[in-house]
PDB file of C-alpha atoms in Angstrom:
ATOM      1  CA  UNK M   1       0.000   0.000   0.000  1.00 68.00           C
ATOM      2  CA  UNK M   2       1.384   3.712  -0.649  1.00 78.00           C
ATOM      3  CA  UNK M   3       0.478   4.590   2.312  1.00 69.00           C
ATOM      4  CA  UNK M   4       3.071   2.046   4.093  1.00 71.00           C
ATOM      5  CA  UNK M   5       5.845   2.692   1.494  1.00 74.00           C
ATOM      6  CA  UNK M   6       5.809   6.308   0.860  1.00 71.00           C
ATOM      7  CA  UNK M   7       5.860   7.419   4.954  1.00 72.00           C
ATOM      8  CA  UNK M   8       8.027  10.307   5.716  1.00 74.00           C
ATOM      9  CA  UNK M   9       8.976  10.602   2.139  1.00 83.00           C
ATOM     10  CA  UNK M  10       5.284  11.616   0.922  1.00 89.00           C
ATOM     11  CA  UNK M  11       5.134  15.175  -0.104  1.00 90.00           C
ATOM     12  CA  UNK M  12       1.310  15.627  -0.110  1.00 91.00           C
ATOM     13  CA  UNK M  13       0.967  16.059  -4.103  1.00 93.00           C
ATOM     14  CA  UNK M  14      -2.489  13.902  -3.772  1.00 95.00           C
ATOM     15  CA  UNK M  15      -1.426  12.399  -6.684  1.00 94.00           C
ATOM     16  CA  UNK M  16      -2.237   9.079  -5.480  1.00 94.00           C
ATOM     17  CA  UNK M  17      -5.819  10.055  -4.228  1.00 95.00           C
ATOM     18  CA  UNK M  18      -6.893  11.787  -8.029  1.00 96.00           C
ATOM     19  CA  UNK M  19      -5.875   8.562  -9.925  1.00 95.00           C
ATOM     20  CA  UNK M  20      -7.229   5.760  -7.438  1.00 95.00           C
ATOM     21  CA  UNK M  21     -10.203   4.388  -9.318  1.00 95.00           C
ATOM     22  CA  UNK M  22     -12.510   3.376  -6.243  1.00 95.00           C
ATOM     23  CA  UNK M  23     -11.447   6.656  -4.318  1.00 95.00           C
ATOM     24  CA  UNK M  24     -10.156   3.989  -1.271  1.00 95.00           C
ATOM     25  CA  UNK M  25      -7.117   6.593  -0.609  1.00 94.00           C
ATOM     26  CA  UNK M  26      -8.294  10.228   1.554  1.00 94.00           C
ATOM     27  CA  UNK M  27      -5.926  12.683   2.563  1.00 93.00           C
ATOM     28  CA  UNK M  28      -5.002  12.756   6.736  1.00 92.00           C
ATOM     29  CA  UNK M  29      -3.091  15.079   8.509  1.00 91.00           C
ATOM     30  CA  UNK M  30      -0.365  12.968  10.694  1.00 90.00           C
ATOM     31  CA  UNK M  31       1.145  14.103  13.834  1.00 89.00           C
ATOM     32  CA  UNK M  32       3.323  16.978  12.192  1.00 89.00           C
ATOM     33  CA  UNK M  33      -0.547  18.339  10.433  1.00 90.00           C
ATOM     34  CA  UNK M  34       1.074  17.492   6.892  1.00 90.00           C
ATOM     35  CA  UNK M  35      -1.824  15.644   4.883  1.00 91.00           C
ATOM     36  CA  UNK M  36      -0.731  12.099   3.643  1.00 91.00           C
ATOM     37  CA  UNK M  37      -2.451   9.051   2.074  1.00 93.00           C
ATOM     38  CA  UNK M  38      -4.176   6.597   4.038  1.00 92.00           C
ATOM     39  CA  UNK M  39      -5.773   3.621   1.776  1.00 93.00           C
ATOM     40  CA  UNK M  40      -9.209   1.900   2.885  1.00 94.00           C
ATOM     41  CA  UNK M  41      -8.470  -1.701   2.795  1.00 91.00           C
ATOM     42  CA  UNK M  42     -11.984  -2.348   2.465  1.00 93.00           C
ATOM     43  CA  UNK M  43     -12.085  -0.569  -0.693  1.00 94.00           C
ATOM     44  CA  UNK M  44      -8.375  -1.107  -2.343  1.00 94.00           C
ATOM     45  CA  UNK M  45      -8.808  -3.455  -4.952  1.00 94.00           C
ATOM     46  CA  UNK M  46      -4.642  -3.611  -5.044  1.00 92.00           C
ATOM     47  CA  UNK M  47      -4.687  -2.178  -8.817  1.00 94.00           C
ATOM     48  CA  UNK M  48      -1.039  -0.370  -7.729  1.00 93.00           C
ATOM     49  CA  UNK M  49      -2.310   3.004 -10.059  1.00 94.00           C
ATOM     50  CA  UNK M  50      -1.057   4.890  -6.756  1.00 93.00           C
ATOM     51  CA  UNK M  51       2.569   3.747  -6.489  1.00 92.00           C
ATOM     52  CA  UNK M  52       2.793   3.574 -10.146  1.00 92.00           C
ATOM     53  CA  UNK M  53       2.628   6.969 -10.876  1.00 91.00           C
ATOM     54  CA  UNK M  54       3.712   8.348  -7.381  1.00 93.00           C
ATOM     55  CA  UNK M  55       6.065  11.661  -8.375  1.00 90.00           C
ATOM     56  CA  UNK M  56       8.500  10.207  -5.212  1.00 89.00           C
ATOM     57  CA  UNK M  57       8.692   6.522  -5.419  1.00 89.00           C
ATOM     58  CA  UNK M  58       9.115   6.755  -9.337  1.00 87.00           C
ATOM     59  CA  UNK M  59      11.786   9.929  -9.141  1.00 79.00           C
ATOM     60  CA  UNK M  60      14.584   7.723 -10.874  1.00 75.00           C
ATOM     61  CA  UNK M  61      13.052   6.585 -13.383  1.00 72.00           C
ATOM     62  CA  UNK M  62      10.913   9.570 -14.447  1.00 66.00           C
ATOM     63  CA  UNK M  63      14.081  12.068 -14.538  1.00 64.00           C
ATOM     64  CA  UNK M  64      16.259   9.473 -15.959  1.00 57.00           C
ATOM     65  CA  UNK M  65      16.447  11.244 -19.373  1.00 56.00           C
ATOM     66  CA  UNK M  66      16.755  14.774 -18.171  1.00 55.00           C
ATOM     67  CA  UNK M  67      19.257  17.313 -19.535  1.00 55.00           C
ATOM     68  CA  UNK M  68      20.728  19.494 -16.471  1.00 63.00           C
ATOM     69  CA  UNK M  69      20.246  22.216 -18.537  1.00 65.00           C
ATOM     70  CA  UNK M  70      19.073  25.905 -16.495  1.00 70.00           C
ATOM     71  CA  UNK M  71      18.308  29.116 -17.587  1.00 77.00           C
ATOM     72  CA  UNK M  72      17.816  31.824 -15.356  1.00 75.00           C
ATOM     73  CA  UNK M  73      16.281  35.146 -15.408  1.00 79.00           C
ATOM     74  CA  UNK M  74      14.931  37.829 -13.288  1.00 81.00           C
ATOM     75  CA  UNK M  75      11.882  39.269 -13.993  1.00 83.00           C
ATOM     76  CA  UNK M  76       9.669  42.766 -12.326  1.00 85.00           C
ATOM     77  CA  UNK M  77       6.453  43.527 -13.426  1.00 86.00           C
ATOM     78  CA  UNK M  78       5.893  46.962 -14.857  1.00 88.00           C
ATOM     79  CA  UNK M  79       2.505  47.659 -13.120  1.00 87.00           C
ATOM     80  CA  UNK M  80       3.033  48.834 -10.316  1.00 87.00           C
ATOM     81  CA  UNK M  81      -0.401  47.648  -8.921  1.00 85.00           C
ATOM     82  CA  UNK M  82       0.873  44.386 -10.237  1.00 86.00           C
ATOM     83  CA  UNK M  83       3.809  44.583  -7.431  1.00 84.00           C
ATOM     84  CA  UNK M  84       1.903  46.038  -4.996  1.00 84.00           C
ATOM     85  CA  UNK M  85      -0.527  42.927  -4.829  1.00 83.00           C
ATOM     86  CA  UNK M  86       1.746  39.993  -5.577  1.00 81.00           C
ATOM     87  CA  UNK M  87       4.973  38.885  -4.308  1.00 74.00           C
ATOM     88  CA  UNK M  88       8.123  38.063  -6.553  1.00 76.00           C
ATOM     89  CA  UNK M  89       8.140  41.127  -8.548  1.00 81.00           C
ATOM     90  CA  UNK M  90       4.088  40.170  -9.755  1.00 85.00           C
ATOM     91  CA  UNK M  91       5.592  37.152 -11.823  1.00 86.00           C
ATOM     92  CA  UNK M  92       2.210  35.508 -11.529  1.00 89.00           C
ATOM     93  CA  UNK M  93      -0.151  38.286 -11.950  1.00 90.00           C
ATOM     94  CA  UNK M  94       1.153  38.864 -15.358  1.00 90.00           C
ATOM     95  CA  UNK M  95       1.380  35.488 -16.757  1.00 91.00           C
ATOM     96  CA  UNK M  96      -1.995  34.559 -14.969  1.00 93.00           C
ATOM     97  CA  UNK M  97      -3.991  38.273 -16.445  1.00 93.00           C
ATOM     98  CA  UNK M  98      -2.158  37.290 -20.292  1.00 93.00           C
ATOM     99  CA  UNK M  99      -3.906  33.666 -19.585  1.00 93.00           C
ATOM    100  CA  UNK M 100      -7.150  35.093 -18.916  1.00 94.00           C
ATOM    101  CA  UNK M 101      -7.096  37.373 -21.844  1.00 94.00           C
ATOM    102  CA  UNK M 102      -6.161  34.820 -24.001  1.00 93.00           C
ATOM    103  CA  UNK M 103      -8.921  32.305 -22.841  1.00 93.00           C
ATOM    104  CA  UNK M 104      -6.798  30.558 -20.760  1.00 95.00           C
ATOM    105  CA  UNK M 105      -7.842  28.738 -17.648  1.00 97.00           C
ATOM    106  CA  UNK M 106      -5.210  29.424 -14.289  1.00 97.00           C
ATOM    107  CA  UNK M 107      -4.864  27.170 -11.780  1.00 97.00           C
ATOM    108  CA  UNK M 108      -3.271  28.759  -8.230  1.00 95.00           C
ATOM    109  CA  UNK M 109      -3.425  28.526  -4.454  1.00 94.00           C
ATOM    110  CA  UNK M 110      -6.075  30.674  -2.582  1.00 93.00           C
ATOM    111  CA  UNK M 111      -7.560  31.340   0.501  1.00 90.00           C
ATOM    112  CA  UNK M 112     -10.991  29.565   1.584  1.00 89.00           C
ATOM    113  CA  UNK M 113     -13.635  31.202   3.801  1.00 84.00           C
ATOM    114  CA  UNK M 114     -11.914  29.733   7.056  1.00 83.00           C
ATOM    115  CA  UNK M 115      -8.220  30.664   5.301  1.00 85.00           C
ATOM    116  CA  UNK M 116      -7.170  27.234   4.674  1.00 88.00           C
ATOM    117  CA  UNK M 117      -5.036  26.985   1.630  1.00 92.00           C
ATOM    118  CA  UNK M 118      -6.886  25.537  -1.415  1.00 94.00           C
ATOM    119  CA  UNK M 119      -5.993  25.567  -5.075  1.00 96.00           C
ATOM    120  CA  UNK M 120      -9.239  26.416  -7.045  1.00 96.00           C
ATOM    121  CA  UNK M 121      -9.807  27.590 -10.947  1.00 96.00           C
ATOM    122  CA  UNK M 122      -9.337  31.178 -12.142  1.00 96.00           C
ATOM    123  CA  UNK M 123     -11.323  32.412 -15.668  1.00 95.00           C
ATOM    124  CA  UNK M 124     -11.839  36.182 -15.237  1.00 94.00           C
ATOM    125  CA  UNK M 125      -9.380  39.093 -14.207  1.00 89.00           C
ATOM    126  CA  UNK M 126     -11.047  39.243 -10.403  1.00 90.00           C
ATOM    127  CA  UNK M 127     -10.629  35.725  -9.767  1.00 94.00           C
ATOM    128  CA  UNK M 128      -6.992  35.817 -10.427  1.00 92.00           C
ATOM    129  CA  UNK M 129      -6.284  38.603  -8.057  1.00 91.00           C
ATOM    130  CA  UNK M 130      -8.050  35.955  -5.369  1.00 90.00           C
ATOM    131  CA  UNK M 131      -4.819  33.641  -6.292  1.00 93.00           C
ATOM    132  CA  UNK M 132      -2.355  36.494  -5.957  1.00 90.00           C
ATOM    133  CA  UNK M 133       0.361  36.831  -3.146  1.00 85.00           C
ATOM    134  CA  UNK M 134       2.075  34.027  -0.864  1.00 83.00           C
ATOM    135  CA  UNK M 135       0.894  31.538   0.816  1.00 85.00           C
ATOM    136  CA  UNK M 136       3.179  29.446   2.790  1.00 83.00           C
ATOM    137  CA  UNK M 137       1.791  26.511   3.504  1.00 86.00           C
ATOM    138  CA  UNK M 138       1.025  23.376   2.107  1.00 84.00           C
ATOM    139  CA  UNK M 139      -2.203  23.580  -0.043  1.00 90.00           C
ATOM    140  CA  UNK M 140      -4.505  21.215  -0.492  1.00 93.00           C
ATOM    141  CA  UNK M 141      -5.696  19.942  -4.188  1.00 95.00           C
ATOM    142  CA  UNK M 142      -8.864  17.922  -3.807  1.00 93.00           C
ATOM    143  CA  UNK M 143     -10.271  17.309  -7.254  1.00 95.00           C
ATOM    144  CA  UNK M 144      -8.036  19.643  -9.448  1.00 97.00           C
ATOM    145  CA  UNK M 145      -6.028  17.572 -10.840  1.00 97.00           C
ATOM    146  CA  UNK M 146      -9.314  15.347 -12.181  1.00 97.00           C
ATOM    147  CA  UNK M 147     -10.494  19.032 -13.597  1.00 97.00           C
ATOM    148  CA  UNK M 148      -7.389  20.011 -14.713  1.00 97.00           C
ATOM    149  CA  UNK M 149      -7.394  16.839 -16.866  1.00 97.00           C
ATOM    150  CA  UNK M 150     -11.601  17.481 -18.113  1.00 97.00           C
ATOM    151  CA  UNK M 151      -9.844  21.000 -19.485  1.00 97.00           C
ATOM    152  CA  UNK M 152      -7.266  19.245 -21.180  1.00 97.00           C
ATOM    153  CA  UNK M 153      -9.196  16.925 -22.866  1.00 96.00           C
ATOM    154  CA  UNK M 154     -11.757  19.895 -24.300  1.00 95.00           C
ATOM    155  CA  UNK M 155      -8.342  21.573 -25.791  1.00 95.00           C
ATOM    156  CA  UNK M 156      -8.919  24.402 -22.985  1.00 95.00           C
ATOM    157  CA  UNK M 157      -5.431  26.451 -22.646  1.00 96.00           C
ATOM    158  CA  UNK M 158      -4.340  25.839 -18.904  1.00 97.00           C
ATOM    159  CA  UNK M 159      -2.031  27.126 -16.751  1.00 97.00           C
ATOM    160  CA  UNK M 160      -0.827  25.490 -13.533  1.00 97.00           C
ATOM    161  CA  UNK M 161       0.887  27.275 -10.473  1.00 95.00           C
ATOM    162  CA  UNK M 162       2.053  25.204  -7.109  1.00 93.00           C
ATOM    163  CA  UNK M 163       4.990  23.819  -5.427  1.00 91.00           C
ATOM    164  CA  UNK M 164       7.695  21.273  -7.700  1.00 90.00           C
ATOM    165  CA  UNK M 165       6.220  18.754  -5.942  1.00 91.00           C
ATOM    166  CA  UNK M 166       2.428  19.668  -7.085  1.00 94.00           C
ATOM    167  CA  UNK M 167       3.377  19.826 -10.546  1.00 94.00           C
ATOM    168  CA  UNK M 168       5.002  16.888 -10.310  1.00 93.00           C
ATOM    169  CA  UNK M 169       1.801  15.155  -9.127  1.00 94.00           C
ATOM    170  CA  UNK M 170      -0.290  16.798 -11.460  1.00 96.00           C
ATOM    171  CA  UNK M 171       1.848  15.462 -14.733  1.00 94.00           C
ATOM    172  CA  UNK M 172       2.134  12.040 -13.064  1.00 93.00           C
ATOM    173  CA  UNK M 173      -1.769  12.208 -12.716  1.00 95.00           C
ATOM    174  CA  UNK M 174      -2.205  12.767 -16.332  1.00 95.00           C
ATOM    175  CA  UNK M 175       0.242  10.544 -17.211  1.00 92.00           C
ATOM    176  CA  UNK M 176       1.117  12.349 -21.006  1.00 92.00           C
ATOM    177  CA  UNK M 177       2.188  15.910 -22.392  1.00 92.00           C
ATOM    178  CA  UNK M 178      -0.543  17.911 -23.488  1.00 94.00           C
ATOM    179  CA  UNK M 179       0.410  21.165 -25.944  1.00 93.00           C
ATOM    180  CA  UNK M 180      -2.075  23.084 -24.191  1.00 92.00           C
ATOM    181  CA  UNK M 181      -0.636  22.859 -20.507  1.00 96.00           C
ATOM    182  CA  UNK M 182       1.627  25.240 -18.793  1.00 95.00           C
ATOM    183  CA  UNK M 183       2.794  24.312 -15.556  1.00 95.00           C
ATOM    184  CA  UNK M 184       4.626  27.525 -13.370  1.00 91.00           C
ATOM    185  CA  UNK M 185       6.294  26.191  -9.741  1.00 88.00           C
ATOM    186  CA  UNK M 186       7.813  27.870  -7.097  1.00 82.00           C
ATOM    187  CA  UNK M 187      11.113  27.708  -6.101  1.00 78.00           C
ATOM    188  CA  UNK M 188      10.662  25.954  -2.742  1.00 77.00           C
ATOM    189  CA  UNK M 189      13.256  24.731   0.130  1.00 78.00           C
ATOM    190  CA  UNK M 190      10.277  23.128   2.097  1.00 81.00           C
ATOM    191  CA  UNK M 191       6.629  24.381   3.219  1.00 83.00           C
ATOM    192  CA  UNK M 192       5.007  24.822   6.517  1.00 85.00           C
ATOM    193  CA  UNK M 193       2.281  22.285   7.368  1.00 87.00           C
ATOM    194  CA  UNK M 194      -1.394  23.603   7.590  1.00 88.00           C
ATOM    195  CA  UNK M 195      -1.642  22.209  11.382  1.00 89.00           C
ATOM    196  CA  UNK M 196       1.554  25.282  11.859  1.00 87.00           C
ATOM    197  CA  UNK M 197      -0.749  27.781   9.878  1.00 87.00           C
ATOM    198  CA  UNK M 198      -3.586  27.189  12.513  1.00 87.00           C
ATOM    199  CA  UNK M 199      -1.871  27.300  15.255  1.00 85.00           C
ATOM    200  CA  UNK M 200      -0.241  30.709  13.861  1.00 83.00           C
ATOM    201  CA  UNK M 201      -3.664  32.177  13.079  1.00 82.00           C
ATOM    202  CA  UNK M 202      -4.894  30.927  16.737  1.00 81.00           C
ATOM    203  CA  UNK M 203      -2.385  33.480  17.825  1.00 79.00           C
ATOM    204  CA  UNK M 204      -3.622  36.468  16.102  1.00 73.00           C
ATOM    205  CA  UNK M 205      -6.935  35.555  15.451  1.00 69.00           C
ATOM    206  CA  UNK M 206     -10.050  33.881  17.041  1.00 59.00           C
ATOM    207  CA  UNK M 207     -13.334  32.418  15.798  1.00 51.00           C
ATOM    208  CA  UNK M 208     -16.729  34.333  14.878  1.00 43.00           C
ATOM    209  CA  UNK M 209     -19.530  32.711  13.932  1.00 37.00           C
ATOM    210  CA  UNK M 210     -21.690  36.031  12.126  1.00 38.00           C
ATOM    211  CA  UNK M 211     -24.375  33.281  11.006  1.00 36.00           C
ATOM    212  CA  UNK M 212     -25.083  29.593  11.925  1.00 36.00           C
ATOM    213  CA  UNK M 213     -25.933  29.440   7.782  1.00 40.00           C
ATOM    214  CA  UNK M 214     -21.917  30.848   7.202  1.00 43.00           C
ATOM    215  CA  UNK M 215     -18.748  29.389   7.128  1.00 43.00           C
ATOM    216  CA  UNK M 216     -16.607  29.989  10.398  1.00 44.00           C
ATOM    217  CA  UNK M 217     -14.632  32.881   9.913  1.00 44.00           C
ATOM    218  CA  UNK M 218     -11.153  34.316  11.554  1.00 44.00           C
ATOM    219  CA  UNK M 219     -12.095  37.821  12.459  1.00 42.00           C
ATOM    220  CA  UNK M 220      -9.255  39.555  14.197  1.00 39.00           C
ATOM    221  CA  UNK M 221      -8.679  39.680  18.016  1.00 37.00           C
ATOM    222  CA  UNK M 222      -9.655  43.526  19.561  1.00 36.00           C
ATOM    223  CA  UNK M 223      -7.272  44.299  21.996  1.00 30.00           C
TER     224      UNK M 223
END
C-alpha cells in the first residue's frame, strides 16, 4: 500500500488520491498536520495506479532522461499595482492576467472562507487577483487535478501554479504531455504544514460565527 511505502517521504501532491479508481485513498493530517495518504483496505482493490505513478517513489526513473540544462532570469512587473498585490516582482499576476485574456484557464493557491489553503480555478481578471500573493503553507488539491485533466481533454489552454512537488503530481496524474498545458512552480526549500498555519492564526486571530448558515470565519482579536 502507498500509504506504508511512501511514509516520511510523501510530499502531499495527492497524486495518489486523483488517480485511485474506487477513491479507497483520503488525505489525513499525521502528527506533524502534513496531509498524507491513508488507503481503505476495504475498498483497495490492489490495482497499484497509486505507487505507479507516485512523483516520489518513481523519481529515478521519471528524470532518468533529463538534460541538467538551467536558464535563469529575473523578472519585475511593470505595473506597479501588479507589485503592490503579488509577491516576486508580480511574476504571476502577469502570466496569470495574459492567460485570462487569451482564454486561458489558471490554476493557483487561494484562501478559503476559514483561510485554509486551497488551489481552485481562475477564468476572469477578479478571480486571479483571489490567487495572488504568498501563501506558505502546504495547499490542499482535492479534485483539481481530475479538472485540470476534463480542461485538457476539451483543448482548454491551462495554466498550472504550485509547489515542484504539485506539478510533479499533477503530470504524473495525467500521465502524457498535453500542448495546451503550462505548468509555473515555485522555487521551494520546504513548506510549513497547515496544522503550523492554525496554530499561527490561533495566535492572532479567534473564531466568529456572524451566522449559523456561514462558514466559520477568523475575524481579528480587539485588543
Amino acid at each position: 500500500m502507498i500509504d506504508s511505502i511512501i511514509k516520511d517521504r510523501c510530499t502531499g501532491c495527492e497524486g495518489c488520491a486523483s488517480v485511485c479508481p474506487t477513491k479507497c485513498i483520503d488525505m489525513v493530517q499525521n502528527y506533524e498536520g502534513f496531509f498524507m495518504p491513508q488507503v481503505n483496505l476495504n475498498k483497495c482493490v490492489n490495482c497499484k495506479m497509486c505507487i505507479n505513478i507516485c512523483p516520489v517513489i518513481n523519481y529515478d526513473k521519471n528524470h532518468r532522461n533529463i538534460v541538467d540544462k538551467k536558464t535563469a532570469y529575473a523578472f519585475k512587473s511593470n505595473n506597479d499595482e501588479f507589485r503592490r498585490i503579488c509577491s516576486s516582482g508580480a511574476v504571476f499576476l502577469s502570466l496569470a492576467t495574459y492567460f485570462i485574456e487569451h482564454d486561458g484557464i489558471v490554476y493557483g493557491a487561494s484562501f478559503d472562507g476559514s483561510y485554509n489553503v486551497i488551489h481552485k480555478s481562475a477564468t476572469s481578471t477578479s478571480e486571479v487577483i483571489e490567487l495572488a500573493g504568498s501563501k506558505y503553507v502546504q495547499s490542499r488539491i482535492n479534485d483539481i487535478y481530475l479538472e485540470i485533466k476534463d480542461k485538457l481533454e476539451q483543448e482548454k489552454k491551462v495554466i498550472f501554479f504550485g509547489t515542484t512537488c504539485q506539478v510533479e503530481g499533477l503530470r504524473a496524474y495525467l500521465g502524457k504531455n498535453y500542448s495546451f498545458l503550462y505548468c509555473v512552480d515555485l522555487i521551494c526549500m520546504g513548506i510549513p504544514s497547515p496544522l503550523a498555519w492554525d496554530k499561527y492564526l490561533d495566535t492572532y486571530y479567534k473564531l466568529s460565527l456572524i451566522h449559523i448558515s456561514e462558514p466559520t470565519r477568523r475575524t481579528p482579536i480587539s485588543y
